[in-house]
Coordinates of C-alpha atoms in Angstrom, one line a residue:
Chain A
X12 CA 23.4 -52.8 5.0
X13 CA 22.6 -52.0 1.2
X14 CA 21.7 -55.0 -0.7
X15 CA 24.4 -57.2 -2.8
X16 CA 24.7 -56.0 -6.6
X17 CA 24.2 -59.1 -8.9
X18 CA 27.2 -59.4 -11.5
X19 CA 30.5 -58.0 -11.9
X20 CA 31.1 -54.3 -11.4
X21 CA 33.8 -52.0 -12.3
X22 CA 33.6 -48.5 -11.0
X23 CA 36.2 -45.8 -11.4
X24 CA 39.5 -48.0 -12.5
X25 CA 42.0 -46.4 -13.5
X26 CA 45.6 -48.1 -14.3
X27 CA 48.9 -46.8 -15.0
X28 CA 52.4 -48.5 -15.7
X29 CA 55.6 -46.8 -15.3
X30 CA 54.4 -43.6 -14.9
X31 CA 51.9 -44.2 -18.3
X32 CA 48.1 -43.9 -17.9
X33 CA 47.0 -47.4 -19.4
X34 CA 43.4 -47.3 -18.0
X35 CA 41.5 -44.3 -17.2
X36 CA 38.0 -44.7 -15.2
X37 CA 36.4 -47.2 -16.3
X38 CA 33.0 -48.0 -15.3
X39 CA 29.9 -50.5 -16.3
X40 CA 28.1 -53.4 -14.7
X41 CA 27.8 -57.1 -16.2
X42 CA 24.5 -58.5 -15.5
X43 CA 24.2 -62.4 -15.0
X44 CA 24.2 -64.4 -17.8
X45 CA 24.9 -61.6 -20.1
X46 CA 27.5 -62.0 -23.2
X47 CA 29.6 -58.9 -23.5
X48 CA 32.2 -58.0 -26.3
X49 CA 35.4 -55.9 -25.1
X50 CA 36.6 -54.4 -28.5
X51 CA 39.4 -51.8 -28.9
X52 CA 42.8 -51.7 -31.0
X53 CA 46.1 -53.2 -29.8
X54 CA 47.1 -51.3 -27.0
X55 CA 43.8 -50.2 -26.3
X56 CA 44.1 -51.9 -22.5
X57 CA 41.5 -54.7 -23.1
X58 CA 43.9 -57.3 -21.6
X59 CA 45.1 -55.0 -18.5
X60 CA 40.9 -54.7 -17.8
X61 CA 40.3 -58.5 -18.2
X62 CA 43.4 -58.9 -15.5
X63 CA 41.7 -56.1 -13.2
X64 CA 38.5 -57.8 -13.8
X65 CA 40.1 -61.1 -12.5
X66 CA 42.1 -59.6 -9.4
X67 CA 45.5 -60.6 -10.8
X68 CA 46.7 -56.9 -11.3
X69 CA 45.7 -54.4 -8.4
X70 CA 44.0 -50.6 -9.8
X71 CA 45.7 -47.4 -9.4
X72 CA 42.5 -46.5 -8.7
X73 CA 38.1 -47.9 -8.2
X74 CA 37.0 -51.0 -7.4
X75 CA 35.5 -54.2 -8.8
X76 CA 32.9 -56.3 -7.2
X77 CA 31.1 -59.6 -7.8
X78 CA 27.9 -59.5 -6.2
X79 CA 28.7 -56.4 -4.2
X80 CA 32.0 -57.8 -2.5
X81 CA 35.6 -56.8 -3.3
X82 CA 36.9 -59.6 -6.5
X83 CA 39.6 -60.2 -3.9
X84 CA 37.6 -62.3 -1.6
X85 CA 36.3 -64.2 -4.4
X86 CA 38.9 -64.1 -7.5
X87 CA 38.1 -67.8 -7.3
X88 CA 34.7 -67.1 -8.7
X89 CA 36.2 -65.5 -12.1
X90 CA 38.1 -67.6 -14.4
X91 CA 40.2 -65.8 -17.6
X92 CA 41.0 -67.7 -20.1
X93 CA 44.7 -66.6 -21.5
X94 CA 45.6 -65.5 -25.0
X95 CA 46.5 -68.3 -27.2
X96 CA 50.0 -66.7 -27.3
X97 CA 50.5 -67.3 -23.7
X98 CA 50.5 -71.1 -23.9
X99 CA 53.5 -73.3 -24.6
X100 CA 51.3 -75.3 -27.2
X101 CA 54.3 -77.6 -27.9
X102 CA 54.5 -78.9 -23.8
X103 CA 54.4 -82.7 -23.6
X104 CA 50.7 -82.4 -22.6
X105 CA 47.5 -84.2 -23.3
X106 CA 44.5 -82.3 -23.8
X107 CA 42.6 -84.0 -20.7
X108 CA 46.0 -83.3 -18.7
X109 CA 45.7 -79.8 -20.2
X110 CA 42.1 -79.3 -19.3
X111 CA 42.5 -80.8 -15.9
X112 CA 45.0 -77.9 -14.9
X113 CA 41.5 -75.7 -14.2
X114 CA 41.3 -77.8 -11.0
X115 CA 44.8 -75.8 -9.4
X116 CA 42.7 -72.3 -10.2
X117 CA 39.5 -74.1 -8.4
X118 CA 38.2 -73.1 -4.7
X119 CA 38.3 -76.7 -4.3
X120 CA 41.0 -78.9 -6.2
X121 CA 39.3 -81.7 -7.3
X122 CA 35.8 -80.5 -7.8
X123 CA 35.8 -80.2 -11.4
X124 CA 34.9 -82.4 -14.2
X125 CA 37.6 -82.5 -17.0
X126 CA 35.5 -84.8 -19.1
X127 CA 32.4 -83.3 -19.0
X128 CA 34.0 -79.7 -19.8
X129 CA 36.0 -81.3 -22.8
X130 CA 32.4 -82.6 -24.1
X131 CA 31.2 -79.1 -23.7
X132 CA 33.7 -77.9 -26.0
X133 CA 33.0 -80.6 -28.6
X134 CA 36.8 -82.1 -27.8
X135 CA 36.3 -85.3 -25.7
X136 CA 37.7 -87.5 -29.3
X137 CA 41.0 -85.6 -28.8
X138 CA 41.3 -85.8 -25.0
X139 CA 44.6 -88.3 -25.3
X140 CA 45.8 -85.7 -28.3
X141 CA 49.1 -83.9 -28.0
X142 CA 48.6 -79.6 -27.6
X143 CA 50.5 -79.5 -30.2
X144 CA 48.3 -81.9 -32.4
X145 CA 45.6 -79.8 -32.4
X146 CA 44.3 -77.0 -34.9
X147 CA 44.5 -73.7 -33.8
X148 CA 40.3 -73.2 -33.4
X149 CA 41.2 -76.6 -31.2
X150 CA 43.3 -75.2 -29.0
X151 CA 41.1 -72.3 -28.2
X152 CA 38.6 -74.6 -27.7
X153 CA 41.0 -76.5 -25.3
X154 CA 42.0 -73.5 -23.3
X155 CA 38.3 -73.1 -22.9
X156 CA 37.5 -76.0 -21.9
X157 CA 40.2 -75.5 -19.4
X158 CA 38.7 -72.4 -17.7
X159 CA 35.1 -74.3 -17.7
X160 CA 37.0 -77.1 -16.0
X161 CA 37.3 -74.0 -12.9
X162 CA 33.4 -73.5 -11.4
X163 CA 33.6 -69.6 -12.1
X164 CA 30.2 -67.7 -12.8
X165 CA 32.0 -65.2 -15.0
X166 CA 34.2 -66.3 -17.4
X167 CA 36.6 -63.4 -19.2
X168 CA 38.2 -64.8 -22.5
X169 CA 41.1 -62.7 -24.3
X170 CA 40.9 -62.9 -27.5
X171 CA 39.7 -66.2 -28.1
X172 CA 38.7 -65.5 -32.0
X173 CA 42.1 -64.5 -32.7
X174 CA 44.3 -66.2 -35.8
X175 CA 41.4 -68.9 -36.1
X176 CA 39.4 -70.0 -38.9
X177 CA 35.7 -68.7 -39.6
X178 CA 33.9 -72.1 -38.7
X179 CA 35.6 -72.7 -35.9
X180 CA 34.9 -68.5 -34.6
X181 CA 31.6 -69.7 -35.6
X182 CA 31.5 -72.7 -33.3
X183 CA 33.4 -70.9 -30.3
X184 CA 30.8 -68.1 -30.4
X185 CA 28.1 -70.2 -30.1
X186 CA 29.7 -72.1 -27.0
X187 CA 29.4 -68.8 -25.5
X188 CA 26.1 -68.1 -26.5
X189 CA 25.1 -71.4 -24.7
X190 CA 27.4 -70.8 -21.8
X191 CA 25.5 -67.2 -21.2
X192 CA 22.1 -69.3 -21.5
X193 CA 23.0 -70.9 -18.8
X194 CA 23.4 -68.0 -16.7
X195 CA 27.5 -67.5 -16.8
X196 CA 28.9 -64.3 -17.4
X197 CA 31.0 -63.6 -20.3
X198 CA 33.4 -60.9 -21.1
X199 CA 35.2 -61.7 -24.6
X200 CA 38.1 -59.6 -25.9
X201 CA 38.2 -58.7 -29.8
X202 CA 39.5 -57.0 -32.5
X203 CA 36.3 -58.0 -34.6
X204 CA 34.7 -55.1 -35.4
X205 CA 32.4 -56.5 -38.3
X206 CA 29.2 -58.5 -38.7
X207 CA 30.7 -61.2 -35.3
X208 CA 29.2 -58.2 -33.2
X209 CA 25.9 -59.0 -33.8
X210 CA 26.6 -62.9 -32.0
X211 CA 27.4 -60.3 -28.4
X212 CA 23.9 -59.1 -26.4
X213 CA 26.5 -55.5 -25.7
X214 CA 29.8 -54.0 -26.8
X215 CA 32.1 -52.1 -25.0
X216 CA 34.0 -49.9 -26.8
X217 CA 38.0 -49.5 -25.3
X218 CA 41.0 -47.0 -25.7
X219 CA 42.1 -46.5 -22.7
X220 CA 39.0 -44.9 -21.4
X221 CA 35.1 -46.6 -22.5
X222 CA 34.6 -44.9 -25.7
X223 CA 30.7 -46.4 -26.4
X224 CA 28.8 -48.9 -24.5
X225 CA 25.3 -50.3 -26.0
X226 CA 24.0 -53.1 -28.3
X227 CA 25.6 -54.1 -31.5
X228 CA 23.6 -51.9 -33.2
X229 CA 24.0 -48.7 -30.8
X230 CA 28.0 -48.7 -31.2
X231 CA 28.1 -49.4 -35.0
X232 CA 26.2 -46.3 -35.1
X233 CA 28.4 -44.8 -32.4
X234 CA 31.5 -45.4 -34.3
X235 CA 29.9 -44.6 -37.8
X236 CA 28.9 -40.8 -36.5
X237 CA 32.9 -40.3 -35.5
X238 CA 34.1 -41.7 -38.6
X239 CA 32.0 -39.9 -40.3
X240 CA 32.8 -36.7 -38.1
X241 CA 36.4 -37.3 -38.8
X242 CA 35.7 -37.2 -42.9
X243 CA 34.1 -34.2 -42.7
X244 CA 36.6 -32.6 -40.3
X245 CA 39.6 -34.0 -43.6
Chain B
X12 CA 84.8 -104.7 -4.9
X13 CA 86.0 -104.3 -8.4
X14 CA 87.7 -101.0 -9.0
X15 CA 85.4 -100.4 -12.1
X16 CA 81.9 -100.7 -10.4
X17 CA 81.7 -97.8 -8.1
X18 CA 82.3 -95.5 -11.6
X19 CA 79.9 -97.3 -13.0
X20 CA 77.2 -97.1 -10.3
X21 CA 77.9 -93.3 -10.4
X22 CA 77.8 -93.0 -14.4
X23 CA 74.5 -94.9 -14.1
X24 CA 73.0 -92.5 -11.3
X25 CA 74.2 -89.4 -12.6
X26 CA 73.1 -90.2 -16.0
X27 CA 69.5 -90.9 -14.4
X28 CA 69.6 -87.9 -12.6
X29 CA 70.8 -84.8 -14.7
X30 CA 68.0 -85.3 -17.8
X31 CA 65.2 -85.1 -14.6
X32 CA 66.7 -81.6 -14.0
X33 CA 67.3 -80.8 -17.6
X34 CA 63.7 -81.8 -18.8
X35 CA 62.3 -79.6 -16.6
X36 CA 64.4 -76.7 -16.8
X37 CA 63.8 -77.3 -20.4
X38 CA 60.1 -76.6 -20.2
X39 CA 60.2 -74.0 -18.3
X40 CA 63.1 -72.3 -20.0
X41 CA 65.3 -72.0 -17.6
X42 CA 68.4 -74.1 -19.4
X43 CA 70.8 -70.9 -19.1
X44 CA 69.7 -70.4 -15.7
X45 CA 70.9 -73.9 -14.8
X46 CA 74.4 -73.3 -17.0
X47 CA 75.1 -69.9 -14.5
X48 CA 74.7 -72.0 -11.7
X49 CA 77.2 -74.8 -13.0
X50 CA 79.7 -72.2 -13.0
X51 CA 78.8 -70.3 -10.3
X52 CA 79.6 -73.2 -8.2
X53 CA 83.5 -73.0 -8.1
X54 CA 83.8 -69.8 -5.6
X55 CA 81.5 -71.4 -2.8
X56 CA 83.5 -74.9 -3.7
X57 CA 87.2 -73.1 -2.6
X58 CA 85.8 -71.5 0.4
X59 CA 84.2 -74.8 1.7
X60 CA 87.5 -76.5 1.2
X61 CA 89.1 -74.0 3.0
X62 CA 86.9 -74.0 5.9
X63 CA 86.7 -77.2 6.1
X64 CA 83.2 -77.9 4.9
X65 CA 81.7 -80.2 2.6
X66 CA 82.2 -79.3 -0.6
X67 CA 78.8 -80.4 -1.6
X68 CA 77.0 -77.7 0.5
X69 CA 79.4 -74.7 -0.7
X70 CA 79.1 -75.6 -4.0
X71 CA 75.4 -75.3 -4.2
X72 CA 75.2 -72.2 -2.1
X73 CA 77.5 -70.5 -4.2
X74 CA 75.6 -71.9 -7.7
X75 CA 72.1 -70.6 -5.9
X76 CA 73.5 -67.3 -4.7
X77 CA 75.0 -66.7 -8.2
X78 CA 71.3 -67.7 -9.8
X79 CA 69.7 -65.3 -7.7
X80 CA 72.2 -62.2 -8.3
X81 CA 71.4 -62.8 -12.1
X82 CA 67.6 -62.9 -11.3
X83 CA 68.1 -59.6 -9.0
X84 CA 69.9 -58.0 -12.4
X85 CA 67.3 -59.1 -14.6
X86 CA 64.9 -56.0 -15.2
X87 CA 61.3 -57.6 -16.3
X88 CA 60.2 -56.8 -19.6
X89 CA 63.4 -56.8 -21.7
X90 CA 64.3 -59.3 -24.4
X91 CA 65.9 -62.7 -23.8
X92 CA 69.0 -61.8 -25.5
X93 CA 69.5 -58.7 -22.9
X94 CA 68.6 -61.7 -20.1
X95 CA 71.1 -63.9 -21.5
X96 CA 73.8 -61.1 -21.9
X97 CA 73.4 -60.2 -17.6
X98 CA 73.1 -64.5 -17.2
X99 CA 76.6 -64.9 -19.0
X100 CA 78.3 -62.1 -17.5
X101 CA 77.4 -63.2 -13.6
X102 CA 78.5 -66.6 -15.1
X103 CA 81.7 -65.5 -15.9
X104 CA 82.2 -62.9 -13.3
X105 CA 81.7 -65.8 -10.5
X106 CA 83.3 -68.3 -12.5
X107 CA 86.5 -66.2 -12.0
X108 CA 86.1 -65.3 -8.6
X109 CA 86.3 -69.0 -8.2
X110 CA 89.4 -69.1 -10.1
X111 CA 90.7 -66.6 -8.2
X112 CA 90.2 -68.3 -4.8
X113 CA 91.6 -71.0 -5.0
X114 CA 95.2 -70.0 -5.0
X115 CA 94.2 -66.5 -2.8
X116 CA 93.1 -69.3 -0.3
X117 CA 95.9 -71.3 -1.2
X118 CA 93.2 -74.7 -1.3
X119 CA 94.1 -78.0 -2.9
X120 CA 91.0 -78.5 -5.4
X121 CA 91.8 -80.5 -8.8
X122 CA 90.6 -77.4 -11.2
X123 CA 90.2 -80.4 -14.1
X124 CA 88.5 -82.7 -12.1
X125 CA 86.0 -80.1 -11.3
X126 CA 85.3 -79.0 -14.5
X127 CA 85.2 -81.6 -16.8
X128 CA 84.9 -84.5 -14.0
X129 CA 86.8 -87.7 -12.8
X130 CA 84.9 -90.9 -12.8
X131 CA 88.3 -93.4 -12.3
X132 CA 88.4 -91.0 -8.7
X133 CA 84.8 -92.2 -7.5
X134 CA 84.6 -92.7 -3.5
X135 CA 81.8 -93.9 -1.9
X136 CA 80.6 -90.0 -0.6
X137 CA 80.5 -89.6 -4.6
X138 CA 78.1 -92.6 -4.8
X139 CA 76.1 -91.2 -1.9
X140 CA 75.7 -87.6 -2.9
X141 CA 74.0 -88.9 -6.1
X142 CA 72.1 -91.4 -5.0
X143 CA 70.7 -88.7 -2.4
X144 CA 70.9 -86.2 -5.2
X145 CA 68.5 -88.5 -7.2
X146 CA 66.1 -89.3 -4.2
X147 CA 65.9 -85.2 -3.4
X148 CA 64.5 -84.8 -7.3
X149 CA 62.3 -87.4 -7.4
X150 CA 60.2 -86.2 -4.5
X151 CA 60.1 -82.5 -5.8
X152 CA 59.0 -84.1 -8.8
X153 CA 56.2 -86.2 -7.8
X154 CA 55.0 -83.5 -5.1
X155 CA 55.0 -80.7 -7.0
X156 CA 54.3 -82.6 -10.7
X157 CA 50.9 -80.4 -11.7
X158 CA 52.1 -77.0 -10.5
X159 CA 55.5 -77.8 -12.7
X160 CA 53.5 -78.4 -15.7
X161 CA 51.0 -75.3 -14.8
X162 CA 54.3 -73.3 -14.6
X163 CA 55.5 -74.7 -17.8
X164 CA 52.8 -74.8 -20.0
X165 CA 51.0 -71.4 -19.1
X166 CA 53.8 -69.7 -16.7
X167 CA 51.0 -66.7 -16.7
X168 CA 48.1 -68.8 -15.8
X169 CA 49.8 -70.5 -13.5
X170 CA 51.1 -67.4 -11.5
X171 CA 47.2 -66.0 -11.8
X172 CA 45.7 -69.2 -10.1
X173 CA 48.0 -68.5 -6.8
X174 CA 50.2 -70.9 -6.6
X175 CA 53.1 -70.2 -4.6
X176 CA 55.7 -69.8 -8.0
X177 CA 58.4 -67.5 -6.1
X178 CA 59.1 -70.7 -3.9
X179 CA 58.9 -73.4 -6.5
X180 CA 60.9 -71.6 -8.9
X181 CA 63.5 -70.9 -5.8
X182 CA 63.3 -74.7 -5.1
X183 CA 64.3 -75.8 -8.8
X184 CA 67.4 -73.7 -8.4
X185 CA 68.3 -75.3 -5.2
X186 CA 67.7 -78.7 -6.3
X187 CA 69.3 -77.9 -9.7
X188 CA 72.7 -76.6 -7.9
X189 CA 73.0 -79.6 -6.1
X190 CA 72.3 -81.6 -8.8
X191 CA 75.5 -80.2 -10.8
X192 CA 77.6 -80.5 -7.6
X193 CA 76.5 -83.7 -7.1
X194 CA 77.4 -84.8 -11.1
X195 CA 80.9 -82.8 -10.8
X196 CA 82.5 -86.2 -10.1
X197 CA 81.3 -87.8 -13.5
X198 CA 81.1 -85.0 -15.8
X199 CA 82.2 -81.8 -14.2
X200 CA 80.4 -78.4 -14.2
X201 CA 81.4 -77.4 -17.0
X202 CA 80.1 -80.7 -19.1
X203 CA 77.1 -81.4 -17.0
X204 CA 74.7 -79.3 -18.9
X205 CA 74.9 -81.6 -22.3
X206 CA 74.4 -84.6 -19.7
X207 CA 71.0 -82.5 -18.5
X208 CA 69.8 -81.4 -22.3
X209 CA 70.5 -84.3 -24.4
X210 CA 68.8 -86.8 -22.9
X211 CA 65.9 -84.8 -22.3
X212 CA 65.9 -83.8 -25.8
X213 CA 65.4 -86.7 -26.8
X214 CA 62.6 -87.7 -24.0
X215 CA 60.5 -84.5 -24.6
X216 CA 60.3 -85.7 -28.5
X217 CA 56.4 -86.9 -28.8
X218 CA 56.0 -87.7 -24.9
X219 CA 52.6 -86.9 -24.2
X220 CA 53.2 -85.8 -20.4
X221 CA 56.1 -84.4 -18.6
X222 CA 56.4 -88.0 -16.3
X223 CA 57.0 -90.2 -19.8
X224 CA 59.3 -87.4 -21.1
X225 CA 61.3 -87.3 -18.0
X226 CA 61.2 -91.2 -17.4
X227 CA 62.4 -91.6 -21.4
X228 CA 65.3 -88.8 -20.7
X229 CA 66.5 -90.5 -17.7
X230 CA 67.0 -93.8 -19.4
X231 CA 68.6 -92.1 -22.0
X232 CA 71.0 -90.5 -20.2
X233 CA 71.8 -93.8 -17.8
X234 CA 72.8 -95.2 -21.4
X235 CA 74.5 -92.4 -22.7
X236 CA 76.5 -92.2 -19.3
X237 CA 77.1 -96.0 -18.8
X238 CA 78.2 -96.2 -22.9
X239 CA 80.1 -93.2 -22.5
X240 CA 82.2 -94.3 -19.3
X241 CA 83.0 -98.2 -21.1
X242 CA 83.9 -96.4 -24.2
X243 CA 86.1 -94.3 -22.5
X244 CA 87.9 -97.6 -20.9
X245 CA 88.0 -99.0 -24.3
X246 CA 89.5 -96.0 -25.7
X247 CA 91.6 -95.0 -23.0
X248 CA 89.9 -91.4 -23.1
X249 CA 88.6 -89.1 -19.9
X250 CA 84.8 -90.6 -19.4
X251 CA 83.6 -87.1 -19.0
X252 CA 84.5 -85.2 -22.2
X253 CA 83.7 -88.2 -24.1
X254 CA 79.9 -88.5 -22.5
X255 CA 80.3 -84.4 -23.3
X256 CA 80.9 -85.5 -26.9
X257 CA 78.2 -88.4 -27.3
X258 CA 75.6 -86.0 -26.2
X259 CA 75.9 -83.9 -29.2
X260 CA 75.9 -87.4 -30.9
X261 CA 72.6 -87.8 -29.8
X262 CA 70.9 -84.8 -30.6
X263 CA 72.9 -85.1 -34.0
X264 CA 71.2 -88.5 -34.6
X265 CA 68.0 -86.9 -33.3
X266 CA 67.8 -83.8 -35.4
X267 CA 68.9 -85.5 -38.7

């Protein structure tokens, strides 16, 4: 028997929706503890891969694996945090109460700490706070917290840097910097293709298909050479 | 027993138990859903009177079957309006087929009463139906409290963490059918959804969790109901149109 793959691994997906190719093979490997950027223009299919990724929608075709078995068995294991559009921000909710709904997406309901994942996110002052009392780099911050609240080792976030503030992108990617330290997985959707890349250790490139894959550095360079290509072509 | 208690006892309990229905249906957006199967319940209500049945049980066959036609029709991915226009038109479609039934069937069922209730007519069935009515909601409520609120407050979420959402969602419409059916008596079907809104309205307004909203809707509908039904003795006015009108009131009040 081969030995396990560490990480998450995507190999060959390819998705389509009435009858139109939304993914074609897809492929790369997310090493433990690593903090990736998924960046791509609307429509691109980054929220369709993160939903693969998670097991929620099936592929047309290829397989993903967490540590060598089918996501499947162990969707559990991946937690995605939802755009911010997704969420009823004005339920009669507190933030705990809010937080605490990570435990119905746990293996084992009741595991979690609420409190401890709301001090993670620097919003344990706000815990008896209305949703819809919050800022909007709060709530992102509370829908994370929400999805640490779930003991996942890879965490997929869609678009949490969206319509928010720069301080509080500043603060949000450095809660995943310190989540990756210590050793969880991230995947983060963006449509931030300026100097925020540099806060990601790789950068996948989407539309539709993986259109670069490397550092920060590699795919600026990447996507520089077409630009450029595309100047000179008029 | 005083002829005027047994209406009250039902104004009380009905007007405790359509905001519980309304709040949720509320946060999960499902208030035209609930208005179909008010409507819908007048074909199954003529056929159970002509067989003989309880009334009760057609009724919320008939509003459930005619909630899950619409939902059948519904094709995912198109706009609420285009939802709404397929919701209105099964509304009205089995609205008329009830219409139609009851002299094709040749059945003896007060057509007013029905729609815009009959509180001075309260027998002690009535009394029971609600009260059961009441005891049926509570316990969906408190079993099923944190997948509700998943479902409400991140419908997407909660369908990716695996909860079983087909049943829950087919349990609300069951529940909310025989609520109306069970609140025909005091307000009538076609009044009952400003006795579910309203109050809930007003109990969704700051509550920081779905239990205080529902617990501040339900005693704002017992007094709405109750105020509505001595009002209506004072006046000498139908109870149920008049609670129809002092739940626009509220919101009124509420809104300015």
């Amino acid at each position: 028997m081969p030995p396990a793959v560490p990480g998450l691994r995507a190999c060959g997906l390819s998705y389509q929706y009435g009858g139109q190719r939304v993914l074609h093979r897809i492929a790369f490997r997310l090493r433990p503890g690593s903090l990736t950027a998924l960046v791509g223009p609307n429509g691109a299919g980054k929220s369709t891969l993160l939903h693969l990724l998670q097991g929620q929608l099936q592929p047309s075709t290829g397989v993903v694996e967490l540590g060598g078995a089918p996501v499947r068995r162990c969707r559990r294991r991946i937690a995605l945090m939802p755009q911010k559009g997704e969420i009823d921000w004005h339920f009669p909710i507190t933030v705990a109460e809010f937080a605490g709904l990570g435990r119905l997406a746990a293996a084992r309901p009741g595991c979690c700490d609420v409190d401890g994942a709301l001090q993670q996110v620097g919003l344990e002052a706000m815990a008896g706070k209305r949703l819809d009392q919050l800022s909007g780099g709060q709530q992102q911050r509370a829908l994370l917290a929400r999805t640490l609240v779930q003991p996942a080792e890879v965490l997929l976030l869609d678009e949490p840097c969206a319509a928010i503030d720069p301080p509080s992108r500043q603060l949000l990617l450095g809660l995943m910097r310190q989540l990756s330290d210590a050793g969880l997985t991230l995947l983060v959707s963006s449509h931030d293709w300026g100097p925020a890349l540099s806060a990601y250790d790789r950068v996948l490139v989407l539309d539709q298909s993986l259109r670069a894959d490397g550092t920060p550095d590699q795919v600026r360079q990447a996507l520089d050479d077409v630009t450029m290509g595309n100047h000179r072509c008029g | 027993m005083n002829w005027w208690i047994a209406p009250l006892l039902l104004a009380l309990l009905t007007g405790a138990l359509c905001p519980i229905s309304g709040a949720l249906l509320i946060v999960q957006g499902r208030v035209m859903q609930a208005n179909l199967i008010a409507h819908a319940v007048l074909p199954g209500l003529a056929l159970a009177v002509a067989f003989g049945l309880p009334p009760s049980v057609g009724g919320s066959l008939s509003g459930l079957l005619g909630a899950l036609v619409a939902e059948r029709l519904l094709v995912p991915g198109q706009n609420t309006a285009n939802h709404s226009a397929v919701m209105n038109t099964v509304l009205a479609g089995f609205m008329g087929l009830g219409v139609l039934l009851i002299p094709l069937l040749g059945v003896r069922v007060d057509l007013e009463a029905t729609l815009f209730g009959d509180l001075l007519l309260t027998r002690q069935v009535e009394l029971l139906q609600v009260g059961g009515s009441l005891l049926l909601q509570g316990l969906f409520f408190a079993a099923c409290y944190q997948p509700l609120v998943f479902l409400g407050v991140d419908p997407m979420g909660a369908a990716a963490s695996g909860l079983p959402l087909r049943a829950l969602k087919l349990a609300m419409a069951g529940i909310t059918a025989f609520v109306i059916v069970s609140s025909m008596a005091t307000v009538g079907v076609v009044l009952v959804i400003g006795l579910m809104c309203a109050p809930a309205l007003v109990g969704l307004a700051g509550a920081t969790s779905l239990r205080q909203a529902v617990l501040r809707a339900s005693a704002t509908g017992m007094a709405l109901s109750v105020g509505g039904f001595l009002l209506a003795l004072l006046l000498n006015l139908p109870p149920g149109p008049l609670i129809g009108v002092l739940c626009v009131g509220l919101v009124v009040v509420q809104r300015g």
